[in-house]
Amino acid sequence: MKCSVKDVAVNYEVYGDGKPVIMLHGYSPDHRLMTGCMEPVFEKRVGYKRIYIDLPGMGKTKGKDWVNSSDVVLDILLDFIDMTIPGENFLLAGESYGGYLSRGIVYKLAHRIDGLFLLCPKILDGKENRDVPSHVVLKRDDDLLAKLDPLDAKAFDAMHVVQNVDIWRRYRDEILSGINLADFGFLRKLKAKFSFEDTLNETFTKPTLFLLGRQDASVGYKDTWSILDNYPRATFAVLDKAGHNLQLEQVEVFNCLVDEWITRVEEE
């Protein structure tokens, strides 16, 4: 499906009916990152309209020259929300850069958001500013790496703390497939940091879930701890044997905690 925000045709997919859930992927993949991990949880429930978006310059949403900052991307998302679910309250889930954008949406639309899930969210712009651990592989699969294309093997090895065939297949289908569609010329020009300070005017008091990888060498987990007081209803979980693709490496715990978050939302 397409939603035109000015001259940006935002590509998105919708699953189910009911209360809207806006899903935002990270920097360079596409919506399949989120469908791959969230649908196994939501398909067991009824009453939710899951909306998976391709961000500008990623997936099937083309970037435009005037889309040159996270401020502009945020404005596009706010317009998208108003056009596709006008006046409705919704749940919000964001991964990595999508988590950063989600915090911007909370800053602007907290009164319409009934629950928030941030998966390995980016908190600070620029890796040099982040408190992150060095990359480590806790369970290496040398036989698998030897069978892969050398470039794929290098990328997989550099990202994953746990390596096996199932994780590779999901990485290939849900993440790498989107990365291969990304317009990196456009993304390199995209200024990632908001021009405004996204500190909340008031605490966000709806059910919230933070899921972070103990071995995440991309965004870490310590920077997210610094904003926890803004979310007094948050579960904050740091999972061992999990890097930036936590949803692939710790599937059972991921499914359990996301399901429990939805239950908390329903109990409100």
Coordinates of C-alpha atoms in Angstrom, one line a residue:
M1 CA 0.0 0.0 0.0
K2 CA 1.0 3.6 -0.5
C3 CA 0.3 6.8 1.4
S4 CA 1.5 10.1 -0.3
V5 CA 3.0 12.6 2.1
K6 CA 3.8 15.5 -0.2
D7 CA 5.7 13.8 -2.9
V8 CA 7.0 10.9 -0.8
A9 CA 5.0 7.7 -1.5
V10 CA 5.3 5.9 1.9
N11 CA 5.1 2.1 1.4
Y12 CA 3.4 0.2 4.1
E13 CA 1.7 -3.1 4.8
V14 CA -1.3 -3.8 7.0
Y15 CA -2.1 -7.0 8.9
G16 CA -5.4 -7.6 10.8
D17 CA -8.1 -5.2 12.0
G18 CA -8.7 -3.3 15.2
K19 CA -6.5 -1.1 17.3
P20 CA -3.7 0.4 15.2
V21 CA -0.1 -0.6 16.0
I22 CA 2.6 1.5 14.2
M23 CA 5.8 -0.4 13.5
L24 CA 9.1 1.3 12.6
H25 CA 12.2 -0.6 11.5
G26 CA 15.8 0.6 11.9
Y27 CA 18.4 2.3 9.7
S28 CA 18.8 0.6 6.3
P29 CA 16.5 -2.5 6.5
D30 CA 12.8 -2.4 5.6
H31 CA 9.5 -3.3 7.2
R32 CA 10.3 -7.0 7.0
L33 CA 12.5 -6.7 10.1
M34 CA 9.4 -5.9 12.1
T35 CA 7.0 -8.2 10.4
G36 CA 9.4 -11.1 11.0
C37 CA 9.5 -10.6 14.8
M38 CA 6.1 -9.0 15.6
E39 CA 3.7 -11.1 13.5
P40 CA 4.4 -14.4 15.4
V41 CA 3.2 -12.6 18.5
F42 CA 0.3 -10.6 17.1
E43 CA -1.1 -13.4 14.9
K44 CA -2.1 -15.2 18.1
R45 CA -4.2 -12.2 19.2
V46 CA -7.3 -10.6 17.7
G47 CA -8.2 -6.9 17.5
Y48 CA -5.0 -5.3 16.3
K49 CA -4.3 -3.6 13.0
R50 CA -0.6 -3.8 12.5
I51 CA 0.9 -1.2 10.2
Y52 CA 4.4 -1.8 9.0
I53 CA 6.1 1.2 7.4
D54 CA 9.1 1.4 5.0
L55 CA 11.0 4.6 6.1
P56 CA 12.2 7.0 3.4
G57 CA 15.2 5.7 1.4
M58 CA 14.5 2.2 2.6
G59 CA 12.4 -0.7 1.3
K60 CA 10.0 0.6 -1.3
T61 CA 9.8 4.1 0.0
K62 CA 12.0 6.4 -2.1
G63 CA 13.9 9.2 -0.5
K64 CA 13.6 12.8 -1.7
D65 CA 16.2 15.6 -1.6
W66 CA 14.1 17.6 0.8
V67 CA 14.1 14.7 3.3
N68 CA 17.4 15.5 4.8
S69 CA 17.0 15.1 8.6
S70 CA 15.3 13.1 11.3
D71 CA 13.1 16.1 11.9
V72 CA 11.7 15.8 8.4
V73 CA 11.3 12.0 8.7
L74 CA 9.4 12.5 11.9
D75 CA 7.1 15.1 10.3
I76 CA 6.5 12.6 7.5
L77 CA 5.5 9.9 10.0
L78 CA 3.3 12.3 11.9
D79 CA 1.5 13.2 8.7
F80 CA 1.3 9.4 7.8
I81 CA -0.3 8.7 11.1
D82 CA -2.9 11.5 10.7
M83 CA -3.7 10.3 7.2
T84 CA -4.0 6.6 7.9
I85 CA -5.5 6.5 11.4
P86 CA -6.9 10.0 11.9
G87 CA -7.8 10.7 15.5
E88 CA -7.3 7.2 16.7
N89 CA -5.1 6.1 19.6
F90 CA -2.5 3.5 18.8
L91 CA 0.4 1.4 20.0
L92 CA 3.9 2.2 18.8
A93 CA 6.9 -0.1 18.3
G94 CA 10.3 0.9 17.0
E95 CA 13.6 -0.8 16.5
S96 CA 17.0 0.9 16.6
Y97 CA 16.6 4.1 14.5
G98 CA 12.9 3.4 14.5
G99 CA 13.1 3.5 18.2
Y100 CA 14.7 6.9 18.0
L101 CA 11.9 8.1 15.7
S102 CA 9.3 6.5 18.1
R103 CA 10.6 8.7 20.9
G104 CA 10.0 11.7 18.7
I105 CA 6.5 10.6 18.1
V106 CA 6.0 10.2 21.8
Y107 CA 7.3 13.7 22.3
K108 CA 4.7 15.0 19.8
L109 CA 1.7 12.6 20.3
A110 CA 2.0 11.1 23.8
H111 CA -1.8 11.6 24.4
R112 CA -2.6 9.2 21.5
I113 CA -0.2 6.5 22.3
D114 CA -1.5 3.7 24.6
G115 CA 1.7 1.6 24.7
L116 CA 5.3 1.8 23.6
F117 CA 7.8 -0.9 22.7
L118 CA 11.4 0.0 22.0
L119 CA 13.7 -2.7 20.7
C120 CA 17.4 -2.0 20.9
P121 CA 16.7 1.7 20.4
K122 CA 19.2 4.3 19.3
I123 CA 19.5 6.9 22.0
L124 CA 22.5 8.9 20.9
D125 CA 23.5 9.9 17.4
G126 CA 27.0 8.9 16.4
K127 CA 28.6 5.6 17.6
E128 CA 31.5 7.6 19.1
N129 CA 29.0 9.1 21.6
R130 CA 27.5 5.8 22.7
D131 CA 28.5 3.6 25.6
V132 CA 28.7 0.3 23.8
P133 CA 30.6 -3.0 24.4
S134 CA 33.1 -4.4 22.0
H135 CA 31.6 -7.0 19.6
V136 CA 31.9 -10.5 20.8
V137 CA 30.6 -13.8 19.4
L138 CA 29.5 -16.2 22.1
K139 CA 28.4 -19.0 19.8
R140 CA 30.2 -19.1 16.5
D141 CA 29.3 -21.4 13.6
D142 CA 32.4 -21.7 11.4
D143 CA 30.8 -24.4 9.2
L144 CA 28.0 -22.1 8.4
L145 CA 30.2 -19.1 7.8
A146 CA 32.3 -21.2 5.4
K147 CA 29.3 -21.9 3.3
L148 CA 28.1 -18.3 2.9
D149 CA 29.2 -15.7 0.3
P150 CA 32.3 -14.1 1.9
L151 CA 30.6 -10.7 2.1
D152 CA 27.5 -12.2 3.7
A153 CA 29.6 -14.1 6.1
K154 CA 31.5 -11.0 7.1
A155 CA 28.4 -9.0 7.7
F156 CA 26.7 -11.9 9.6
D157 CA 29.8 -12.5 11.8
A158 CA 30.2 -8.8 12.6
M159 CA 26.6 -8.4 13.8
H160 CA 25.6 -11.6 15.6
V161 CA 26.5 -12.8 19.0
V162 CA 24.9 -16.2 18.4
Q163 CA 25.3 -17.9 15.0
N164 CA 23.3 -20.8 13.6
V165 CA 21.4 -21.7 10.4
D166 CA 18.0 -20.5 11.7
I167 CA 19.4 -17.1 12.7
W168 CA 21.2 -16.8 9.4
R169 CA 18.0 -17.6 7.4
R170 CA 16.0 -15.0 9.3
Y171 CA 18.8 -12.4 9.0
R172 CA 18.9 -13.1 5.2
D173 CA 15.1 -12.9 4.7
E174 CA 14.1 -10.2 7.2
I175 CA 17.1 -7.9 7.4
L176 CA 19.6 -8.4 4.6
S177 CA 16.9 -8.4 2.0
G178 CA 15.9 -5.0 3.1
I179 CA 19.4 -3.7 3.3
N180 CA 19.9 -4.7 -0.3
L181 CA 17.1 -2.3 -1.3
A182 CA 18.4 0.7 0.7
D183 CA 19.4 3.9 -1.0
F184 CA 22.7 4.5 0.8
G185 CA 23.4 7.6 -1.2
F186 CA 20.3 9.1 0.3
L187 CA 20.9 7.7 3.8
R188 CA 24.4 9.1 4.0
K189 CA 22.9 12.6 3.6
L190 CA 20.3 12.1 6.2
K191 CA 21.1 13.9 9.4
A192 CA 20.1 11.4 12.1
K193 CA 19.9 13.7 15.1
F194 CA 16.8 15.6 16.0
S195 CA 17.3 19.4 16.0
F196 CA 15.2 19.6 19.2
E197 CA 15.8 18.0 22.6
D198 CA 13.4 15.1 22.8
T199 CA 13.2 15.1 26.6
L200 CA 9.5 14.5 27.5
N201 CA 7.6 17.5 28.9
E202 CA 5.9 14.9 31.2
T203 CA 6.6 11.3 32.0
F204 CA 5.0 8.8 29.6
T205 CA 2.7 6.7 31.9
K206 CA 1.4 4.0 29.5
P207 CA 2.8 0.5 29.5
T208 CA 6.2 0.4 28.0
L209 CA 8.8 -2.2 27.1
F210 CA 12.5 -1.7 26.6
L211 CA 14.3 -4.8 25.2
L212 CA 18.1 -4.6 24.9
G213 CA 21.0 -6.9 24.1
R214 CA 23.8 -7.2 26.7
Q215 CA 26.3 -7.7 23.9
D216 CA 24.8 -5.1 21.5
A217 CA 27.8 -3.4 20.0
S218 CA 25.7 -1.0 17.9
V219 CA 23.7 0.9 20.5
G220 CA 24.5 -0.9 23.7
Y221 CA 22.1 -0.8 26.7
K222 CA 23.6 1.7 29.1
D223 CA 22.4 4.9 27.2
T224 CA 18.8 3.6 27.3
W225 CA 19.0 3.3 31.1
S226 CA 19.5 7.0 31.3
I227 CA 16.0 7.7 30.0
L228 CA 14.2 5.1 32.0
D229 CA 12.8 7.6 34.6
N230 CA 10.8 9.2 31.8
Y231 CA 8.8 5.9 31.6
P232 CA 7.5 4.9 35.0
R233 CA 5.5 2.0 33.6
A234 CA 8.4 0.5 31.7
T235 CA 9.8 -3.0 31.8
F236 CA 13.5 -2.8 31.2
A237 CA 15.1 -6.1 30.1
V238 CA 18.8 -6.6 29.1
L239 CA 19.2 -10.1 27.6
D240 CA 22.4 -12.1 27.6
K241 CA 23.4 -13.9 24.4
A242 CA 21.8 -11.0 22.4
G243 CA 23.3 -8.3 20.2
H244 CA 21.6 -5.7 18.0
N245 CA 19.4 -8.4 16.4
L246 CA 18.1 -9.6 19.7
Q247 CA 14.8 -10.6 18.2
L248 CA 16.6 -13.3 16.2
E249 CA 18.9 -14.5 18.9
Q250 CA 16.5 -14.7 21.9
V251 CA 13.2 -15.6 20.2
E252 CA 11.4 -17.2 23.1
V253 CA 12.2 -14.4 25.6
F254 CA 11.4 -11.8 23.0
N255 CA 8.0 -13.4 22.2
C256 CA 7.2 -13.8 25.9
L257 CA 8.0 -10.2 26.9
V258 CA 6.3 -8.6 23.9
D259 CA 3.2 -10.7 24.6
E260 CA 3.3 -9.6 28.3
W261 CA 3.5 -5.9 27.1
I262 CA 0.4 -6.3 25.0
T263 CA -1.4 -7.9 28.0
R264 CA -0.4 -4.9 30.2
V265 CA -1.8 -2.5 27.5
E266 CA -5.1 -4.5 27.4
E267 CA -5.4 -4.3 31.2
E268 CA -5.4 -0.5 31.2

